[in-house]
Short mmCIF file of C-alpha atoms and ligand atoms in Angstrom, two decimals:
data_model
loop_
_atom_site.label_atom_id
_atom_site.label_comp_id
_atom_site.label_asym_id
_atom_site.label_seq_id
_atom_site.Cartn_x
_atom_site.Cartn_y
_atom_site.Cartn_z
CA UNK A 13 23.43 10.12 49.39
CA UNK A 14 25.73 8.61 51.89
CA UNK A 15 24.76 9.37 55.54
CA UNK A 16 27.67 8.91 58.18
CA UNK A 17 27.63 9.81 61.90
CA UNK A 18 30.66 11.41 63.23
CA UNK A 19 30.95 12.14 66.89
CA UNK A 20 27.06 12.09 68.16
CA UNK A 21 27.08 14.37 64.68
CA UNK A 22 25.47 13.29 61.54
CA UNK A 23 26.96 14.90 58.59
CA UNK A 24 25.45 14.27 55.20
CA UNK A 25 27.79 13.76 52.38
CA UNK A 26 27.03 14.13 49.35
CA UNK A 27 28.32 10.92 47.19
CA UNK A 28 29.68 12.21 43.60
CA UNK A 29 26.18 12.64 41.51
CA UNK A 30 26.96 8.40 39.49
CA UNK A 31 24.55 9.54 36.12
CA UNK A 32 23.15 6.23 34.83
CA UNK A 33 24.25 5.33 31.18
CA UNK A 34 21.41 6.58 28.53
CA UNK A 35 20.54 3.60 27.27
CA UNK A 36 18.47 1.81 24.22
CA UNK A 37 17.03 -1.26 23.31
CA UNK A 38 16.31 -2.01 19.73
CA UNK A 39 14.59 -5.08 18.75
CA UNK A 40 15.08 -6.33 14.92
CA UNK A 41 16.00 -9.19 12.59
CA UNK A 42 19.35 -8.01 10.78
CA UNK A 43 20.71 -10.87 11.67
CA UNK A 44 22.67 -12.23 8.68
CA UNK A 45 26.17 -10.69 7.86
CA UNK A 46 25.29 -7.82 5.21
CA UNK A 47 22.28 -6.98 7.92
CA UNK A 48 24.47 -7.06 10.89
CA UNK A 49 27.29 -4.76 9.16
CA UNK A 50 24.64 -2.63 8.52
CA UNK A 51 23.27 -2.37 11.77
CA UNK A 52 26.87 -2.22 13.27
CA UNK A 53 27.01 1.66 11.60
CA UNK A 54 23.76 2.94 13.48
CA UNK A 55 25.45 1.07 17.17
CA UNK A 56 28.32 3.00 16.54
CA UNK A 57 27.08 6.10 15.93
CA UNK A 58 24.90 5.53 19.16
CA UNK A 59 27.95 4.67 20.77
CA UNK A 60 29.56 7.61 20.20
CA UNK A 61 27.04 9.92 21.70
CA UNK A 62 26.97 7.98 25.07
CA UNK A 63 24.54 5.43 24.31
CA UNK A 64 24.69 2.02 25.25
CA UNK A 65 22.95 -0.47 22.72
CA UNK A 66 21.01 -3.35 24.35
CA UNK A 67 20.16 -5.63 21.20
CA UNK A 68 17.28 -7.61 20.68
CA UNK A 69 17.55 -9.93 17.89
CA UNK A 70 14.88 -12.01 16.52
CA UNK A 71 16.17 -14.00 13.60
CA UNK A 72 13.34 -14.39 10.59
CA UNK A 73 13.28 -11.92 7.12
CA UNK A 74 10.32 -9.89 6.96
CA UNK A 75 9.91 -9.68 10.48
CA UNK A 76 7.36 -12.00 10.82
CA UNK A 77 8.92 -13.90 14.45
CA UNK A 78 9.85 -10.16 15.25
CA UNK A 79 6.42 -9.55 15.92
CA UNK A 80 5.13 -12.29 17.51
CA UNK A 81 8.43 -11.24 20.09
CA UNK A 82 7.32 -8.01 19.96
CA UNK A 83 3.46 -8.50 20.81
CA UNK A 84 5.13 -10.87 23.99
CA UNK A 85 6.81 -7.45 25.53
CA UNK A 86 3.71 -5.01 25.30
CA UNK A 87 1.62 -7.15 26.46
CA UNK A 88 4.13 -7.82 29.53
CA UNK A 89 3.66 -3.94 29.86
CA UNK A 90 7.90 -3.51 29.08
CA UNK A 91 8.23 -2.82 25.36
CA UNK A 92 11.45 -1.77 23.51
CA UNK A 93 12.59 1.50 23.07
CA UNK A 94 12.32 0.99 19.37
CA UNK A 95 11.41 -1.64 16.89
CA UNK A 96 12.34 -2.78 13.45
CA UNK A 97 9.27 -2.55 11.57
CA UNK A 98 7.52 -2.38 7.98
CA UNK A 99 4.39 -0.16 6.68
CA UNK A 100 1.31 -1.63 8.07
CA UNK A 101 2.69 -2.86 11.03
CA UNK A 102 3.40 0.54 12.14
CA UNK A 103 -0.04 1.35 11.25
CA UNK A 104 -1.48 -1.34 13.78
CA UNK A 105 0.76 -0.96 16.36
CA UNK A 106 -0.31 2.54 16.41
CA UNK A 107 -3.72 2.16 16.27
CA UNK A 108 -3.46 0.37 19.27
CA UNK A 109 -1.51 3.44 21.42
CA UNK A 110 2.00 1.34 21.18
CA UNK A 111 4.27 4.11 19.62
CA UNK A 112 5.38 7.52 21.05
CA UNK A 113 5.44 11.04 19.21
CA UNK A 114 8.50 12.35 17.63
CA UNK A 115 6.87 15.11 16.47
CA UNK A 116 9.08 17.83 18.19
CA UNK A 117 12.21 16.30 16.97
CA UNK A 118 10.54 16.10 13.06
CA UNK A 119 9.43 19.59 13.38
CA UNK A 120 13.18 20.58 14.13
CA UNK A 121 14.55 18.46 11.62
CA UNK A 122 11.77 19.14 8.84
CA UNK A 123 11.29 14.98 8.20
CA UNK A 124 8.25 16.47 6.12
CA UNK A 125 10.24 17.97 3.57
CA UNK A 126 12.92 15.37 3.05
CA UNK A 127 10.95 12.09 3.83
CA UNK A 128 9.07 10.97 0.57
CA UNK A 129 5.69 10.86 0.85
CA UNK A 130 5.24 7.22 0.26
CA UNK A 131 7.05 6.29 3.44
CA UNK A 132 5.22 8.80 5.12
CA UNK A 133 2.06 7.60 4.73
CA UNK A 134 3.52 4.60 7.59
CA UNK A 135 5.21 6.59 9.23
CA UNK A 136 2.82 9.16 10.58
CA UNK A 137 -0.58 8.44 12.47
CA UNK A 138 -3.27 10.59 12.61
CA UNK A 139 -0.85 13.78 12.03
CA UNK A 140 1.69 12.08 14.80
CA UNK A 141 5.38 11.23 13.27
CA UNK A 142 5.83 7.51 15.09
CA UNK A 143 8.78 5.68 13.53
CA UNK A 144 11.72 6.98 11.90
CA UNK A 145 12.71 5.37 8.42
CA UNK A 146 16.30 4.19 7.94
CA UNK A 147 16.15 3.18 4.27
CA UNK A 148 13.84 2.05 1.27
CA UNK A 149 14.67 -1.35 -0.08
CA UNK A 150 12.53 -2.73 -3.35
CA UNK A 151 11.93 -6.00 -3.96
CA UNK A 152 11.73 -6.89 -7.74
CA UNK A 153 15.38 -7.57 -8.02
CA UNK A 154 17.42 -10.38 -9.16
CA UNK A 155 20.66 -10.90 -8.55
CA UNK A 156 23.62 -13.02 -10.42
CA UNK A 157 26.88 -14.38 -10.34
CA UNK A 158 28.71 -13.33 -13.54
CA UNK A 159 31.32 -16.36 -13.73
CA UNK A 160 28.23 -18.92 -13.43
CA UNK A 161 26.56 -16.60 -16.61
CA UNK A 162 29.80 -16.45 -18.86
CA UNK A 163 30.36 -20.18 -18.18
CA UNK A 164 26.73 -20.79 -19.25
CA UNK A 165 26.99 -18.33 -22.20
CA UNK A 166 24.44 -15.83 -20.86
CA UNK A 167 26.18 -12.59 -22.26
CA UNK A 168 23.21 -10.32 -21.80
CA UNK A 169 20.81 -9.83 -19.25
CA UNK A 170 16.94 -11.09 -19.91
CA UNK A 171 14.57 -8.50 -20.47
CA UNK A 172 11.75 -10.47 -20.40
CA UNK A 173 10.15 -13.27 -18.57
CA UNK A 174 10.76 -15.88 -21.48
CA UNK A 175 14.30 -14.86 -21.84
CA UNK A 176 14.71 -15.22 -17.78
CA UNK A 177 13.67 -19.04 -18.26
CA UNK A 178 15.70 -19.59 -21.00
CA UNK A 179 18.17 -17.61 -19.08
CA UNK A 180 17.75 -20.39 -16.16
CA UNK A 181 17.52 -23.55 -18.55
CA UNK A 182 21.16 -22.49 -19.83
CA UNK A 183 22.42 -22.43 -16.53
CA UNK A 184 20.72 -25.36 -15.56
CA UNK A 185 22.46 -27.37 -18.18
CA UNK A 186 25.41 -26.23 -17.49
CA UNK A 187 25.49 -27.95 -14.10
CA UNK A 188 24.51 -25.19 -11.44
CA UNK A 189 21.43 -24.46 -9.74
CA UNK A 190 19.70 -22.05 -11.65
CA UNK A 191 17.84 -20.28 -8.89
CA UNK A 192 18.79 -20.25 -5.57
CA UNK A 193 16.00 -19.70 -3.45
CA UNK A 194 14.98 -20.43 0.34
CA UNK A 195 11.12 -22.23 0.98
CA UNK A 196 9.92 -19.98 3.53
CA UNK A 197 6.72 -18.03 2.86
CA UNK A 198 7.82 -14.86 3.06
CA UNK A 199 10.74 -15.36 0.29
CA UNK A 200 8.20 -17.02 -2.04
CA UNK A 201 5.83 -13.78 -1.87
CA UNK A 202 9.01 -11.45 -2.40
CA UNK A 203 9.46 -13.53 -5.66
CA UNK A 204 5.96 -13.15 -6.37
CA UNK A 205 5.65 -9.08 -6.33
CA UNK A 206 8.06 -9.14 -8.63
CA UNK A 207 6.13 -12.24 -11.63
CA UNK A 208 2.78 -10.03 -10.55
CA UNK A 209 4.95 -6.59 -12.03
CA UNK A 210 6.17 -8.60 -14.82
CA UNK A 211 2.99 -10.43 -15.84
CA UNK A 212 0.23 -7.82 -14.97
CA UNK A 213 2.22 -4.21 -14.77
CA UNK A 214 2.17 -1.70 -11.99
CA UNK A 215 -2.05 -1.11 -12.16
CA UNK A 216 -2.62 -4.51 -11.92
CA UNK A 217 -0.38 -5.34 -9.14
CA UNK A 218 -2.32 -2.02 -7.72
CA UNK A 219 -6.11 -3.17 -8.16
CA UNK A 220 -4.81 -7.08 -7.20
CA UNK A 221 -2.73 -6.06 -3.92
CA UNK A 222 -3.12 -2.69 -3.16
CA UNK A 223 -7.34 -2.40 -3.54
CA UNK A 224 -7.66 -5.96 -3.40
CA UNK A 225 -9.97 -6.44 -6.26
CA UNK A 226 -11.75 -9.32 -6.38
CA UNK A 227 -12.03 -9.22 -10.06
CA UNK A 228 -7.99 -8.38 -10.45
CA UNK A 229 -7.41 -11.55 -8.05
CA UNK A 230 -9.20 -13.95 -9.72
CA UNK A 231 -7.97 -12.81 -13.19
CA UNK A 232 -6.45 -14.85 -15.43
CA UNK A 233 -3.29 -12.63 -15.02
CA UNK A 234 -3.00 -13.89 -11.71
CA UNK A 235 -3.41 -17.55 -12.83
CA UNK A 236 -0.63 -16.74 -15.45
CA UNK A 237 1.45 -15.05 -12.39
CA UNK A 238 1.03 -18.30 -10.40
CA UNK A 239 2.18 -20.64 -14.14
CA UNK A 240 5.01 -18.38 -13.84
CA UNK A 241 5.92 -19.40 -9.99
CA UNK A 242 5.39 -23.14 -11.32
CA UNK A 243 7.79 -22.40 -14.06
CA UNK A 244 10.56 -21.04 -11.31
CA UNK A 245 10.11 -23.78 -9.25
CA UNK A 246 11.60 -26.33 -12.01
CA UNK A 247 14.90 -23.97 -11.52
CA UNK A 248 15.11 -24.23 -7.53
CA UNK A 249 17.19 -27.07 -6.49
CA UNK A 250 15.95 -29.81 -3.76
CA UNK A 251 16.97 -28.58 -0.40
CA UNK A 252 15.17 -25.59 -0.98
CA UNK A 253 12.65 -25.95 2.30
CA UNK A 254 12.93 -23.70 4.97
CA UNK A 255 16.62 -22.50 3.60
CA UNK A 256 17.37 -18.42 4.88
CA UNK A 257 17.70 -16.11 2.31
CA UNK A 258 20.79 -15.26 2.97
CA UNK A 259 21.99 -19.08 2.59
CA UNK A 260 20.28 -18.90 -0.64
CA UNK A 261 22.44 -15.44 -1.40
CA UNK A 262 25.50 -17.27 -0.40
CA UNK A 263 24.35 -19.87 -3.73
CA UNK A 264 25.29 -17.41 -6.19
CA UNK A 265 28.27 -15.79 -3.62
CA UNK A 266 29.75 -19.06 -4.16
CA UNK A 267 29.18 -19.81 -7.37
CA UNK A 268 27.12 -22.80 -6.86
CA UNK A 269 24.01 -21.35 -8.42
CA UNK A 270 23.12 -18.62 -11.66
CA UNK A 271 20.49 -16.16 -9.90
CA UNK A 272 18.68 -15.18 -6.52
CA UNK A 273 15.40 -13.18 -6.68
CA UNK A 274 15.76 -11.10 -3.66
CA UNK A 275 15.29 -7.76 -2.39
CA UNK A 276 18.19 -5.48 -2.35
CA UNK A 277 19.23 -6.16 1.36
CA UNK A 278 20.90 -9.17 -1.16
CA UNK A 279 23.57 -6.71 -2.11
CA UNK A 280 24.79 -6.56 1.66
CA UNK A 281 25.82 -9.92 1.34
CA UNK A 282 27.56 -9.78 -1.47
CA UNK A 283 29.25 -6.84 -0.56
CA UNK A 284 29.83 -8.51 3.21
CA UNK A 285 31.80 -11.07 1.23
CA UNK A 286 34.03 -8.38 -0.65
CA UNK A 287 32.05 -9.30 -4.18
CA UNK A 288 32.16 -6.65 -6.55
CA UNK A 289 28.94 -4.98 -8.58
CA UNK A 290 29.26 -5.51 -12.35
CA UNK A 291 32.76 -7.80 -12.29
CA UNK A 292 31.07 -10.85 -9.73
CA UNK A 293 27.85 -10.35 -9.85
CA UNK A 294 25.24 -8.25 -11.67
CA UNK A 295 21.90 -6.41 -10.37
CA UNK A 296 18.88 -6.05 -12.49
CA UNK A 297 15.01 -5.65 -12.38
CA UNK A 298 13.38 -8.83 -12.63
CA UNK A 299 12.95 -9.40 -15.97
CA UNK A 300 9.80 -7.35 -17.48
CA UNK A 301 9.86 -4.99 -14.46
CA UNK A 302 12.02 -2.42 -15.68
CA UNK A 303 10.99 0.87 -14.59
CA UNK A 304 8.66 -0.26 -11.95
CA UNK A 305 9.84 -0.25 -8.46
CA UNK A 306 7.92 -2.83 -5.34
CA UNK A 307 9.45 -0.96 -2.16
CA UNK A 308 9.37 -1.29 1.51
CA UNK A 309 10.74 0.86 4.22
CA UNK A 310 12.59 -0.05 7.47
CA UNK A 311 11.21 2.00 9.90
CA UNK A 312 12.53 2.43 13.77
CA UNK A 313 8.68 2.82 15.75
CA UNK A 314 9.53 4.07 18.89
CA UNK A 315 7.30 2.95 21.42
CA UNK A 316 5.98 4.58 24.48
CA UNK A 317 9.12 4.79 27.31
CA UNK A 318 9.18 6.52 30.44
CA UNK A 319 10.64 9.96 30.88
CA UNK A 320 13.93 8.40 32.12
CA UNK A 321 14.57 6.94 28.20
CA UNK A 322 13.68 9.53 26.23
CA UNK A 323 16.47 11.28 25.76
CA UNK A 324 18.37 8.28 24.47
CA UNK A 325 15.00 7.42 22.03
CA UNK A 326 15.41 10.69 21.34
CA UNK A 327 19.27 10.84 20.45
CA UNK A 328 18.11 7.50 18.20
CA UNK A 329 15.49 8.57 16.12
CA UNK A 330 17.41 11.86 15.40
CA UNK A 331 20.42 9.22 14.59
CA UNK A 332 18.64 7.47 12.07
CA UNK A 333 17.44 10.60 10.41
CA UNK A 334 21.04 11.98 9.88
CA UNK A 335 21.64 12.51 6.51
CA UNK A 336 25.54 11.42 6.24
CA UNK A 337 24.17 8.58 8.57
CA UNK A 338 21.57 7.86 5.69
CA UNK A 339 24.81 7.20 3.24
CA UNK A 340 26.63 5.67 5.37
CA UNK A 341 24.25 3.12 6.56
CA UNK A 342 22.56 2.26 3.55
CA UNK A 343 25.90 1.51 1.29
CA UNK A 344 26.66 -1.72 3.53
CA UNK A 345 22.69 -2.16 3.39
CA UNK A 346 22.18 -2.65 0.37
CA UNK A 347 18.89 0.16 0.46
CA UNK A 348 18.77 3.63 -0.55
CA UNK A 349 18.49 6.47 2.00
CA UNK A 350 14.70 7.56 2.89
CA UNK A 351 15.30 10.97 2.76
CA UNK A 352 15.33 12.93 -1.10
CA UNK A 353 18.12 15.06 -0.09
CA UNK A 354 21.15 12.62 -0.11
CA UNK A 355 23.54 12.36 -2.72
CA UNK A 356 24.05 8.72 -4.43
CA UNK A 357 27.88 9.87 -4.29
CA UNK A 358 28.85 6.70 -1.84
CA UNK A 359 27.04 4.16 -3.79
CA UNK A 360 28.53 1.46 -5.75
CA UNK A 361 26.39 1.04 -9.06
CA UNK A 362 23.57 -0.94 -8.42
CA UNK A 363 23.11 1.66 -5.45
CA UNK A 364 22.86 4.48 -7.81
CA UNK A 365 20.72 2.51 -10.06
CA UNK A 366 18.43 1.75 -7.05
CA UNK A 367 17.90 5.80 -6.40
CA UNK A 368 17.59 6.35 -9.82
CA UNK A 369 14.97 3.75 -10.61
CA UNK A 370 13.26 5.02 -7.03
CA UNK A 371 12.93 8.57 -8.40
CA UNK A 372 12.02 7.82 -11.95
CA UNK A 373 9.13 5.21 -10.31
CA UNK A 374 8.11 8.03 -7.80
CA UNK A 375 7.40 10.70 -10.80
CA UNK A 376 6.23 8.28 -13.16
CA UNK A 377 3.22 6.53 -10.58
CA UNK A 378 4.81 3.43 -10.97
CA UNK A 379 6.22 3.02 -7.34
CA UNK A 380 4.20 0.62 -5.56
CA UNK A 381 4.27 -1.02 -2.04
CA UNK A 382 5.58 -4.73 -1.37
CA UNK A 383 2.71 -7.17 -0.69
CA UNK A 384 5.56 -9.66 0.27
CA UNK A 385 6.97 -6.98 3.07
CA UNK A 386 4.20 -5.22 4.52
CA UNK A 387 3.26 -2.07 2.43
CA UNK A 388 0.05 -2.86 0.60
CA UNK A 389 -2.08 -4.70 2.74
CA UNK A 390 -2.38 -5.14 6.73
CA UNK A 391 -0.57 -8.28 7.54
CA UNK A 392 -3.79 -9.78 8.58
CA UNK A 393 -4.36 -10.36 4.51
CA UNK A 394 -0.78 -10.51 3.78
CA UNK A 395 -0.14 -13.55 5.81
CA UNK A 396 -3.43 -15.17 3.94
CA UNK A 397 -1.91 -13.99 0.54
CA UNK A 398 1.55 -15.88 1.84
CA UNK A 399 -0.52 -19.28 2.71
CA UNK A 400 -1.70 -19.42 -0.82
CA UNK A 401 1.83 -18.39 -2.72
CA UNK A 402 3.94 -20.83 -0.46
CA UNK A 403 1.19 -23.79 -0.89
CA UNK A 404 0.92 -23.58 -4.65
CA UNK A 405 5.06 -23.45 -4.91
CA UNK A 406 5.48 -26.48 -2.61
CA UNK A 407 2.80 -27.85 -5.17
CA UNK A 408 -0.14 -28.31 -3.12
CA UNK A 409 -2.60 -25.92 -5.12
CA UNK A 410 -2.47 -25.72 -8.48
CA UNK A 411 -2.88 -22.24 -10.39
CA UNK A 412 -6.48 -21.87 -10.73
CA UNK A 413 -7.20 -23.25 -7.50
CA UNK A 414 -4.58 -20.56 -5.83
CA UNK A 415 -6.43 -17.98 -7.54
CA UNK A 416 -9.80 -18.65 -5.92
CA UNK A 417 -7.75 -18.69 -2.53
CA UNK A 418 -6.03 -15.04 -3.56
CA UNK A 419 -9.82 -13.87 -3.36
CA UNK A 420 -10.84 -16.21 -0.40
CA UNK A 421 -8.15 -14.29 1.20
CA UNK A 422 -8.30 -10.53 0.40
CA UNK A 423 -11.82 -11.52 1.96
C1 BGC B 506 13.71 -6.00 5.56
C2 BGC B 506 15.20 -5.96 5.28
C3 BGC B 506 15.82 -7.28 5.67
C4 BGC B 506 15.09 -8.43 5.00
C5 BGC B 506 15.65 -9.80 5.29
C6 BGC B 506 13.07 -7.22 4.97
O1 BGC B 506 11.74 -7.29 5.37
O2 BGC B 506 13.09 -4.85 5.05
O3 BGC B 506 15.82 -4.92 5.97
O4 BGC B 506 17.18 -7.27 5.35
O5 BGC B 506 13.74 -8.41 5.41
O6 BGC B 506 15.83 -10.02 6.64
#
């Protein structure tokens, strides 16, 4: 309101109603090339409606530094409008009266018929929808470079765990690094939910990770799970420590090394650098894992905002749960939507082998959480579980004594 006096009169105009922009701010750590196309989909579409996009990026896979940010703004009383997040995080920041309640909007959009059931176990509490999922990744993937395999005279893909090493060893001796992997905890554990699958099967992993047995953890499955990780190790080349996954992707991009263990946000990369599925590079199970699927979930939690930025929260969560958004989105991801009605039309073929294996898994009870990203146990075991895996790989614990530490730290 502008106030001007005219003549000994004061006249009140009215200045032309300026609306603030809606506006969000999103904090996550998509912040490799494949994540950041990604991304780029859901700021456009947010875009569109009116909605400027304040990023927050906080480099680090499996969200681990994201957190630690994260914990820094509630406690400062100014959280995000909505965070990157994975299973039991959701669940704790929750619990603690963080997140918001998109209820309304899932009522009107029916999220409870079209979100599986596994995801929504995170992403309700008590009865309350609180984050919205964007995707389901699974972790028990490897991925390969198809001119490093013919040159090494791997014509078929190893269906076992034997076959993966001797897999390796030929590609080994025929100059390139067999697996290209990064030394940071949270890659080593993704590897590992996938040699737990192979060497124990899907009720194992269960009682181990999921239940935390005590007997299942100190098993000598898990001691053979950890001979396995040794047995990896001799395939990962020297400047391993502390490399990003997505430098380790860029390995078998390049053609410098055979085959990445790696979650499917992998395939963004590839597909970021214009690779082709099936003619330069190949996706498939880790070896002994077929059928079984390790998933996690990107969720959005929306936290707590005042009334002035919940419309744009709002507008976000009912973004992410747009089904043509879904599709879109999740091709560049290298995920599969987290809703059960969209069609794998848009998906290259390891995308439509990703929803197929997802469905098959889901009917057969052989879909089971990742330890490595969040969705079996709190991350106040998980990051005990990581000290263990990333100390025995860098050779510092050998496999029985790792196993007594598994229990020590489900304890
Ligand atoms: C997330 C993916 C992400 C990956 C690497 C995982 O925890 O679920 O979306 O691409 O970390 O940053």
């Amino acid at each position: 309101m502008k106030r001007t006096i005219v003549a000994g009169l004061v006249s009140i105009a009215l200045a032309s109603p300026v609306l603030a922009q809606e506006s969000v701010e999103v904090l996550h750590w998509w912040t490799s090339g494949g994540e950041a196309a990604a991304l780029g989909v859901l700021k456009k579409d947010l875009e569109g409606q009116g909605v400027k996009w304040n990023d927050m990026p906080v480099a680090g896979g499996g969200g681990e530094a994201a957190m630690t940010a994260l914990r820094a703004r509630v406690t400062a009383g100014n959280p995000p409008t909505s965070v990157q997040m994975l299973g039991f995080d959701i669940q704790d920041w929750a619990k603690q009266g963080a997140l918001g309640d998109l209820n309304a909007l899932a009522q009107k959009e029916n999220w409870d018929k079209t979100v599986p059931l596994a995801l929504q176990q995170f992403s309700k509490y008590q009865g309350k929808w609180v984050a919205a999922p964007v995707n389901i990744h699974s972790t028990n993937w490897v991925w390969a470079n198809k001119a490093v395999l013919d040159k090494a005279g791997v014509t078929t893909m190893p269906t076992d765990f034997d076959g993966f090493l001797a897999a390796l060893d030929k590609v080994q001796k025929a100059g390139f690094v067999g697996l290209a992997h990064g030394g940071q905890a949270w890659q080593e554990a993704t590897v590992f939910d996938g040699v737990v699958l192979a060497t124990g099967g899907v009720d194992f992993y269960r009682k181990a990770f999921i239940n935390k047995d005590k007997a299942a953890l100190g098993s000598d499955t898990m001691k053979k799970s950890f001979d396995r990780m040794a047995a990896l190790r001799k395939y990962v080349d020297k400047d391993f420590s502390n490399r990003d996954w997505n430098l380790a992707s860029a390995m078998v991009i390049e053609g410098k090394a055979g085959f990445q263990i790696m979650g499917d946000w992998a395939k963004g990369e590839f597909l970021n650098a214009k690779k082709v599925p099936g003619k330069d590079f190949l996706c498939f199970r880790v070896p002994g894992t077929q059928g079984m699927v390790s998933f996690n979930a990107d969720q959005f939690g929306m936290f707590k905002v005042g009334a002035g930025s919940q419309a744009a929260q709002t507008k976000l969560a009912s973004a992410i749960m747009n089904p043509s958004f879904q599709s879109a989105f999740n091709v560049v991801k290298g995920s599969v939507p987290a809703r059960t009605d969209v069609s794998d039309k848009a998906f290259d073929d390891c995308g439509k082998k990703g929803m197929k294996d997802l469905a098959e898994a889901n009917s057969k009870g052989t879909l089971v959480g990742s330890m490595a990203h969040g969705h079996a146990v709190p991350a106040s075991v998980k990051n005990g579980f990581y000290d263990v895996i990333t100390q025995h790989f860098n050779g510092k614990l050998d496999s029985a004594a790792a196993v007594k530490a598994m229990v020590a730290a489900a304890e």
